[in-house]
mmCIF file of C-alpha atoms in Angstrom:
data_model
loop_
_atom_site.group_PDB
_atom_site.id
_atom_site.type_symbol
_atom_site.label_atom_id
_atom_site.label_comp_id
_atom_site.label_asym_id
_atom_site.label_seq_id
_atom_site.Cartn_x
_atom_site.Cartn_y
_atom_site.Cartn_z
ATOM 1 C CA UNK A 1 22.892 -12.339 5.083
ATOM 2 C CA UNK A 2 19.349 -11.072 5.319
ATOM 3 C CA UNK A 3 18.042 -12.658 8.160
ATOM 4 C CA UNK A 4 13.959 -12.497 7.394
ATOM 5 C CA UNK A 5 11.847 -12.678 4.768
ATOM 6 C CA UNK A 6 9.504 -8.852 3.039
ATOM 7 C CA UNK A 7 6.468 -8.670 4.394
ATOM 8 C CA UNK A 8 3.611 -8.643 2.474
ATOM 9 C CA UNK A 9 1.554 -6.314 1.628
ATOM 10 C CA UNK A 10 -2.057 -6.679 0.977
ATOM 11 C CA UNK A 11 -2.656 -4.394 -2.441
ATOM 12 C CA UNK A 12 -5.936 -2.622 -2.222
ATOM 13 C CA UNK A 13 -6.751 -5.150 0.445
ATOM 14 C CA UNK A 14 -7.383 -8.889 -0.611
ATOM 15 C CA UNK A 15 -7.852 -7.876 -4.255
ATOM 16 C CA UNK A 16 -7.146 -10.654 -5.998
ATOM 17 C CA UNK A 17 -10.700 -12.352 -4.521
ATOM 18 C CA UNK A 18 -12.589 -9.584 -3.359
ATOM 19 C CA UNK A 19 -13.217 -6.028 -4.714
ATOM 20 C CA UNK A 20 -10.364 -4.121 -4.520
ATOM 21 C CA UNK A 21 -10.700 -1.204 -1.815
ATOM 22 C CA UNK A 22 -14.164 -2.471 -0.263
ATOM 23 C CA UNK A 23 -14.924 -3.715 3.286
ATOM 24 C CA UNK A 24 -14.844 -6.922 2.159
ATOM 25 C CA UNK A 25 -11.263 -6.934 0.793
ATOM 26 C CA UNK A 26 -10.166 -5.044 3.677
ATOM 27 C CA UNK A 27 -11.577 -7.318 5.640
ATOM 28 C CA UNK A 28 -10.201 -10.827 4.308
ATOM 29 C CA UNK A 29 -7.014 -8.927 4.326
ATOM 30 C CA UNK A 30 -6.441 -8.208 7.784
ATOM 31 C CA UNK A 31 -8.124 -11.776 8.728
ATOM 32 C CA UNK A 32 -5.464 -13.245 6.430
ATOM 33 C CA UNK A 33 -2.758 -12.191 8.231
ATOM 34 C CA UNK A 34 -1.047 -10.058 6.259
ATOM 35 C CA UNK A 35 1.824 -7.778 7.076
ATOM 36 C CA UNK A 36 0.165 -4.501 5.364
ATOM 37 C CA UNK A 37 -3.096 -3.647 4.224
ATOM 38 C CA UNK A 38 -2.164 -1.134 1.898
ATOM 39 C CA UNK A 39 -5.518 1.255 0.404
ATOM 40 C CA UNK A 40 -5.986 4.303 -2.623
ATOM 41 C CA UNK A 41 -7.310 7.796 -0.859
ATOM 42 C CA UNK A 42 -9.271 10.633 -2.796
ATOM 43 C CA UNK A 43 -11.660 13.178 -1.657
ATOM 44 C CA UNK A 44 -14.770 13.621 -1.759
ATOM 45 C CA UNK A 45 -16.694 16.434 -3.335
ATOM 46 C CA UNK A 46 -17.142 17.493 0.205
ATOM 47 C CA UNK A 47 -13.680 17.135 1.387
ATOM 48 C CA UNK A 48 -13.779 13.462 3.051
ATOM 49 C CA UNK A 49 -10.672 11.276 2.514
ATOM 50 C CA UNK A 50 -12.716 7.993 1.137
ATOM 51 C CA UNK A 51 -10.729 4.578 -0.373
ATOM 52 C CA UNK A 52 -10.966 4.730 -3.859
ATOM 53 C CA UNK A 53 -7.938 3.511 -6.436
ATOM 54 C CA UNK A 54 -8.934 5.397 -10.065
ATOM 55 C CA UNK A 55 -10.394 8.800 -10.936
ATOM 56 C CA UNK A 56 -13.833 8.048 -11.710
ATOM 57 C CA UNK A 57 -16.055 5.324 -10.818
ATOM 58 C CA UNK A 58 -16.067 3.842 -14.107
ATOM 59 C CA UNK A 59 -13.907 0.689 -13.956
ATOM 60 C CA UNK A 60 -15.226 -0.034 -10.188
ATOM 61 C CA UNK A 61 -18.839 0.499 -10.417
ATOM 62 C CA UNK A 62 -21.972 0.409 -12.448
ATOM 63 C CA UNK A 63 -22.047 4.199 -12.423
ATOM 64 C CA UNK A 64 -19.960 7.179 -13.907
ATOM 65 C CA UNK A 65 -18.247 10.034 -13.343
ATOM 66 C CA UNK A 66 -15.361 11.403 -11.282
ATOM 67 C CA UNK A 67 -14.786 10.435 -7.615
ATOM 68 C CA UNK A 68 -14.470 13.918 -6.501
ATOM 69 C CA UNK A 69 -17.361 15.027 -8.358
ATOM 70 C CA UNK A 70 -19.482 12.696 -5.177
ATOM 71 C CA UNK A 71 -20.612 13.993 -2.186
ATOM 72 C CA UNK A 72 -19.359 11.364 0.720
ATOM 73 C CA UNK A 73 -22.910 9.462 1.343
ATOM 74 C CA UNK A 74 -23.759 9.070 -2.983
ATOM 75 C CA UNK A 75 -19.927 7.202 -2.800
ATOM 76 C CA UNK A 76 -20.618 4.974 0.257
ATOM 77 C CA UNK A 77 -23.790 4.007 -2.048
ATOM 78 C CA UNK A 78 -22.037 3.208 -5.602
ATOM 79 C CA UNK A 79 -22.974 -0.429 -6.612
ATOM 80 C CA UNK A 80 -19.456 -2.501 -7.076
ATOM 81 C CA UNK A 81 -19.779 -4.086 -10.868
ATOM 82 C CA UNK A 82 -18.025 -7.832 -10.672
ATOM 83 C CA UNK A 83 -20.527 -8.059 -6.951
ATOM 84 C CA UNK A 84 -23.261 -5.964 -5.929
ATOM 85 C CA UNK A 85 -22.565 -7.150 -2.110
ATOM 86 C CA UNK A 86 -19.205 -4.994 -1.882
ATOM 87 C CA UNK A 87 -18.970 -1.803 0.235
ATOM 88 C CA UNK A 88 -16.834 1.541 -0.117
ATOM 89 C CA UNK A 89 -15.777 3.128 2.760
ATOM 90 C CA UNK A 90 -13.809 5.831 3.927
ATOM 91 C CA UNK A 91 -10.600 6.375 5.516
ATOM 92 C CA UNK A 92 -12.184 7.164 9.327
ATOM 93 C CA UNK A 93 -13.672 3.301 8.698
ATOM 94 C CA UNK A 94 -10.605 1.407 7.928
ATOM 95 C CA UNK A 95 -8.475 3.392 10.544
ATOM 96 C CA UNK A 96 -11.284 1.750 13.307
ATOM 97 C CA UNK A 97 -11.041 -1.969 11.693
ATOM 98 C CA UNK A 98 -7.228 -1.852 11.269
ATOM 99 C CA UNK A 99 -7.327 -1.150 14.922
ATOM 100 C CA UNK A 100 -8.640 -4.056 15.627
ATOM 101 C CA UNK A 101 -5.353 -5.689 14.770
ATOM 102 C CA UNK A 102 -2.563 -3.964 16.101
ATOM 103 C CA UNK A 103 -0.153 -5.921 14.475
ATOM 104 C CA UNK A 104 -0.885 -4.763 10.771
ATOM 105 C CA UNK A 105 0.257 -1.912 9.208
ATOM 106 C CA UNK A 106 -1.740 0.100 6.730
ATOM 107 C CA UNK A 107 -0.372 2.342 3.868
ATOM 108 C CA UNK A 108 -1.770 5.247 2.789
ATOM 109 C CA UNK A 109 -1.038 6.241 -1.312
ATOM 110 C CA UNK A 110 -2.421 9.366 -1.458
ATOM 111 C CA UNK A 111 -4.083 9.967 -5.561
ATOM 112 C CA UNK A 112 -4.627 14.069 -5.118
ATOM 113 C CA UNK A 113 -5.382 16.240 -8.171
ATOM 114 C CA UNK A 114 -2.589 18.843 -8.329
ATOM 115 C CA UNK A 115 -6.201 21.467 -8.332
ATOM 116 C CA UNK A 116 -6.523 20.500 -4.424
ATOM 117 C CA UNK A 117 -3.566 21.523 -3.403
ATOM 118 C CA UNK A 118 -2.965 20.152 0.258
ATOM 119 C CA UNK A 119 -6.525 19.265 0.982
ATOM 120 C CA UNK A 120 -6.378 16.027 0.857
ATOM 121 C CA UNK A 121 -2.825 15.775 3.065
ATOM 122 C CA UNK A 122 -5.086 17.469 5.805
ATOM 123 C CA UNK A 123 -7.778 15.602 6.072
ATOM 124 C CA UNK A 124 -5.748 12.060 5.858
ATOM 125 C CA UNK A 125 -3.837 13.610 8.710
ATOM 126 C CA UNK A 126 -7.024 14.613 10.321
ATOM 127 C CA UNK A 127 -8.741 11.233 10.317
ATOM 128 C CA UNK A 128 -5.253 9.951 11.470
ATOM 129 C CA UNK A 129 -5.184 12.262 14.290
ATOM 130 C CA UNK A 130 -8.863 11.388 16.010
ATOM 131 C CA UNK A 131 -8.549 7.346 15.136
ATOM 132 C CA UNK A 132 -7.325 5.294 17.672
ATOM 133 C CA UNK A 133 -3.875 3.890 15.228
ATOM 134 C CA UNK A 134 -0.606 4.525 16.825
ATOM 135 C CA UNK A 135 1.130 6.508 13.562
ATOM 136 C CA UNK A 136 4.070 4.400 13.638
ATOM 137 C CA UNK A 137 2.048 1.985 12.018
ATOM 138 C CA UNK A 138 1.172 3.853 9.487
ATOM 139 C CA UNK A 139 2.837 5.222 6.124
ATOM 140 C CA UNK A 140 1.692 7.288 3.345
ATOM 141 C CA UNK A 141 3.496 6.509 -0.341
ATOM 142 C CA UNK A 142 2.955 8.360 -2.777
ATOM 143 C CA UNK A 143 4.161 9.458 -6.252
ATOM 144 C CA UNK A 144 4.306 12.959 -5.816
ATOM 145 C CA UNK A 145 6.862 14.315 -3.178
ATOM 146 C CA UNK A 146 4.666 17.224 -2.739
ATOM 147 C CA UNK A 147 2.262 15.161 -0.590
ATOM 148 C CA UNK A 148 4.958 13.319 1.334
ATOM 149 C CA UNK A 149 6.176 17.215 2.572
ATOM 150 C CA UNK A 150 2.922 17.736 3.137
ATOM 151 C CA UNK A 151 2.445 15.456 5.505
ATOM 152 C CA UNK A 152 5.692 15.462 6.972
ATOM 153 C CA UNK A 153 5.005 18.401 8.217
ATOM 154 C CA UNK A 154 1.089 17.589 8.914
ATOM 155 C CA UNK A 155 2.147 14.027 10.660
ATOM 156 C CA UNK A 156 5.673 14.123 11.284
ATOM 157 C CA UNK A 157 5.044 10.846 13.001
ATOM 158 C CA UNK A 158 3.877 9.133 10.246
ATOM 159 C CA UNK A 159 6.238 7.250 7.593
ATOM 160 C CA UNK A 160 6.923 8.516 3.856
ATOM 161 C CA UNK A 161 7.919 6.582 0.927
ATOM 162 C CA UNK A 162 8.069 7.693 -2.396
ATOM 163 C CA UNK A 163 7.212 5.898 -5.693
ATOM 164 C CA UNK A 164 8.674 5.220 -8.894
ATOM 165 C CA UNK A 165 7.724 3.591 -11.631
ATOM 166 C CA UNK A 166 11.372 3.735 -13.143
ATOM 167 C CA UNK A 167 14.471 5.508 -12.348
ATOM 168 C CA UNK A 168 17.953 6.009 -13.625
ATOM 169 C CA UNK A 169 20.693 7.177 -11.701
ATOM 170 C CA UNK A 170 22.594 10.100 -12.955
ATOM 171 C CA UNK A 171 19.635 11.077 -15.516
ATOM 172 C CA UNK A 172 18.347 13.318 -12.101
ATOM 173 C CA UNK A 173 18.278 12.901 -8.613
ATOM 174 C CA UNK A 174 15.110 11.748 -6.912
ATOM 175 C CA UNK A 175 13.032 14.864 -5.755
ATOM 176 C CA UNK A 176 13.576 13.595 -2.177
ATOM 177 C CA UNK A 177 14.237 17.266 -1.154
ATOM 178 C CA UNK A 178 11.605 17.669 2.421
ATOM 179 C CA UNK A 179 10.237 14.582 2.173
ATOM 180 C CA UNK A 180 12.475 12.836 5.388
ATOM 181 C CA UNK A 181 11.601 9.406 3.194
ATOM 182 C CA UNK A 182 11.603 6.358 5.339
ATOM 183 C CA UNK A 183 12.296 4.642 1.972
ATOM 184 C CA UNK A 184 10.909 3.914 -1.712
ATOM 185 C CA UNK A 185 9.130 1.811 -3.614
ATOM 186 C CA UNK A 186 9.182 0.961 -7.130
ATOM 187 C CA UNK A 187 7.720 -2.244 -9.282
ATOM 188 C CA UNK A 188 8.635 -5.604 -9.770
ATOM 189 C CA UNK A 189 10.051 -4.711 -13.135
ATOM 190 C CA UNK A 190 11.930 -2.065 -11.827
ATOM 191 C CA UNK A 191 13.938 -4.695 -9.874
ATOM 192 C CA UNK A 192 13.793 -7.542 -12.083
ATOM 193 C CA UNK A 193 17.437 -9.949 -11.990
ATOM 194 C CA UNK A 194 18.387 -7.619 -8.764
ATOM 195 C CA UNK A 195 19.287 -4.792 -11.343
ATOM 196 C CA UNK A 196 17.507 -2.081 -9.490
ATOM 197 C CA UNK A 197 19.365 0.816 -7.994
ATOM 198 C CA UNK A 198 17.763 1.895 -4.838
ATOM 199 C CA UNK A 199 18.194 5.084 -4.693
ATOM 200 C CA UNK A 200 18.343 5.279 -0.785
ATOM 201 C CA UNK A 201 18.456 4.275 2.514
ATOM 202 C CA UNK A 202 15.653 2.999 4.273
ATOM 203 C CA UNK A 203 13.001 0.290 3.980
ATOM 204 C CA UNK A 204 12.467 -0.801 0.128
ATOM 205 C CA UNK A 205 9.299 -1.726 -1.096
ATOM 206 C CA UNK A 206 7.964 -3.433 -4.564
ATOM 207 C CA UNK A 207 4.895 -4.008 -6.176
ATOM 208 C CA UNK A 208 2.751 -5.578 -7.205
ATOM 209 C CA UNK A 209 2.992 -9.184 -7.431
ATOM 210 C CA UNK A 210 0.810 -12.139 -8.273
ATOM 211 C CA UNK A 211 2.204 -15.073 -9.789
ATOM 212 C CA UNK A 212 3.922 -18.013 -8.118
ATOM 213 C CA UNK A 213 6.532 -16.997 -9.918
ATOM 214 C CA UNK A 214 6.923 -13.474 -9.851
ATOM 215 C CA UNK A 215 6.385 -13.598 -5.773
ATOM 216 C CA UNK A 216 9.148 -15.889 -5.236
ATOM 217 C CA UNK A 217 11.340 -13.974 -6.980
ATOM 218 C CA UNK A 218 10.077 -10.786 -5.353
ATOM 219 C CA UNK A 219 10.431 -12.253 -1.505
ATOM 220 C CA UNK A 220 13.927 -13.838 -2.628
ATOM 221 C CA UNK A 221 14.857 -10.107 -3.288
ATOM 222 C CA UNK A 222 16.960 -8.072 -1.159
ATOM 223 C CA UNK A 223 13.728 -6.418 -0.400
ATOM 224 C CA UNK A 224 11.715 -5.322 2.820
ATOM 225 C CA UNK A 225 7.991 -5.251 1.706
ATOM 226 C CA UNK A 226 5.649 -7.226 -1.172
ATOM 227 C CA UNK A 227 2.699 -5.533 -2.284
ATOM 228 C CA UNK A 228 0.284 -8.548 -3.969
ATOM 229 C CA UNK A 229 -3.226 -8.653 -5.020
ATOM 230 C CA UNK A 230 -2.928 -12.262 -3.222
ATOM 231 C CA UNK A 231 -1.594 -12.423 0.680
ATOM 232 C CA UNK A 232 -3.063 -15.737 1.295
ATOM 233 C CA UNK A 233 -0.425 -17.289 -1.992
ATOM 234 C CA UNK A 234 2.336 -15.205 -0.854
ATOM 235 C CA UNK A 235 1.982 -16.122 2.671
ATOM 236 C CA UNK A 236 2.035 -19.689 1.662
ATOM 237 C CA UNK A 237 5.654 -19.239 -1.108
ATOM 238 C CA UNK A 238 7.290 -17.246 2.313
ATOM 239 C CA UNK A 239 6.364 -19.960 3.786
ATOM 240 C CA UNK A 240 8.334 -22.479 1.152
ATOM 241 C CA UNK A 241 10.788 -20.042 1.132
ATOM 242 C CA UNK A 242 11.853 -19.415 4.592
ATOM 243 C CA UNK A 243 11.683 -23.082 5.313
ATOM 244 C CA UNK A 244 13.509 -23.262 2.129
ATOM 245 C CA UNK A 245 16.331 -20.874 3.638
ATOM 246 C CA UNK A 246 16.478 -23.023 7.332
ATOM 247 C CA UNK A 247 17.209 -26.624 5.409
ATOM 248 C CA UNK A 248 20.323 -24.575 3.837
ATOM 249 C CA UNK A 249 21.262 -23.488 6.602
ATOM 250 C CA UNK A 250 21.428 -26.622 8.725
ATOM 251 C CA UNK A 251 24.323 -28.795 8.857
ATOM 252 C CA UNK A 252 25.190 -31.269 7.237
ATOM 253 C CA UNK A 253 24.873 -34.681 9.132
ATOM 254 C CA UNK A 254 28.164 -36.357 8.078
ATOM 255 C CA UNK A 255 28.163 -40.708 9.344
#
């Protein structure tokens, strides 16, 4: 029997309330008490690791064009379409914020282009080594096993998690060679009804559960981490599940 309910991962910060991957989203996520804060990383044109999900700035900001074409200072000056007061930030600033919350883990998802080679991973490793963060608090997560292999070489103390949207055992093996994985992450759809054939030992990470129904299912599953855009909602549901589990374990009072 699993002794603890899954840890809650604030996906792109408190992104259901604030603009995803913004300073405000991360400040809110850390303050919420989420167990983990997750972000996406790309490179500016000058090679600075910046916190942004998409290849282009079109969806989230009032500007357009590739993230990789923007200088760091120009990226910081971007205005979010949904909230002009929201502030973009780089990895160094995020880790400086995380240093104020030593009990919170940080998941770093790499979003590199093939033509960039290992530049993103090299810059991430440099920022991590220069920060005050204990690398044991960090995990690099990625759909790209090449990125994880590179991070193993550059920052071996940082855990590595391979992400998969789907996986069918028997058709092909997971590309795990050289990654030395701490675990695997899958979408909530893949693990629906408890049918996911988790391919490796280690931590199990699920994304992205947002509704009460999805959160209840994910937090009740045999996994270790559940990502959500609504960490406060997730923590309320986890607390309810913990109370239910405790009540079920109490012996009946027979008079």
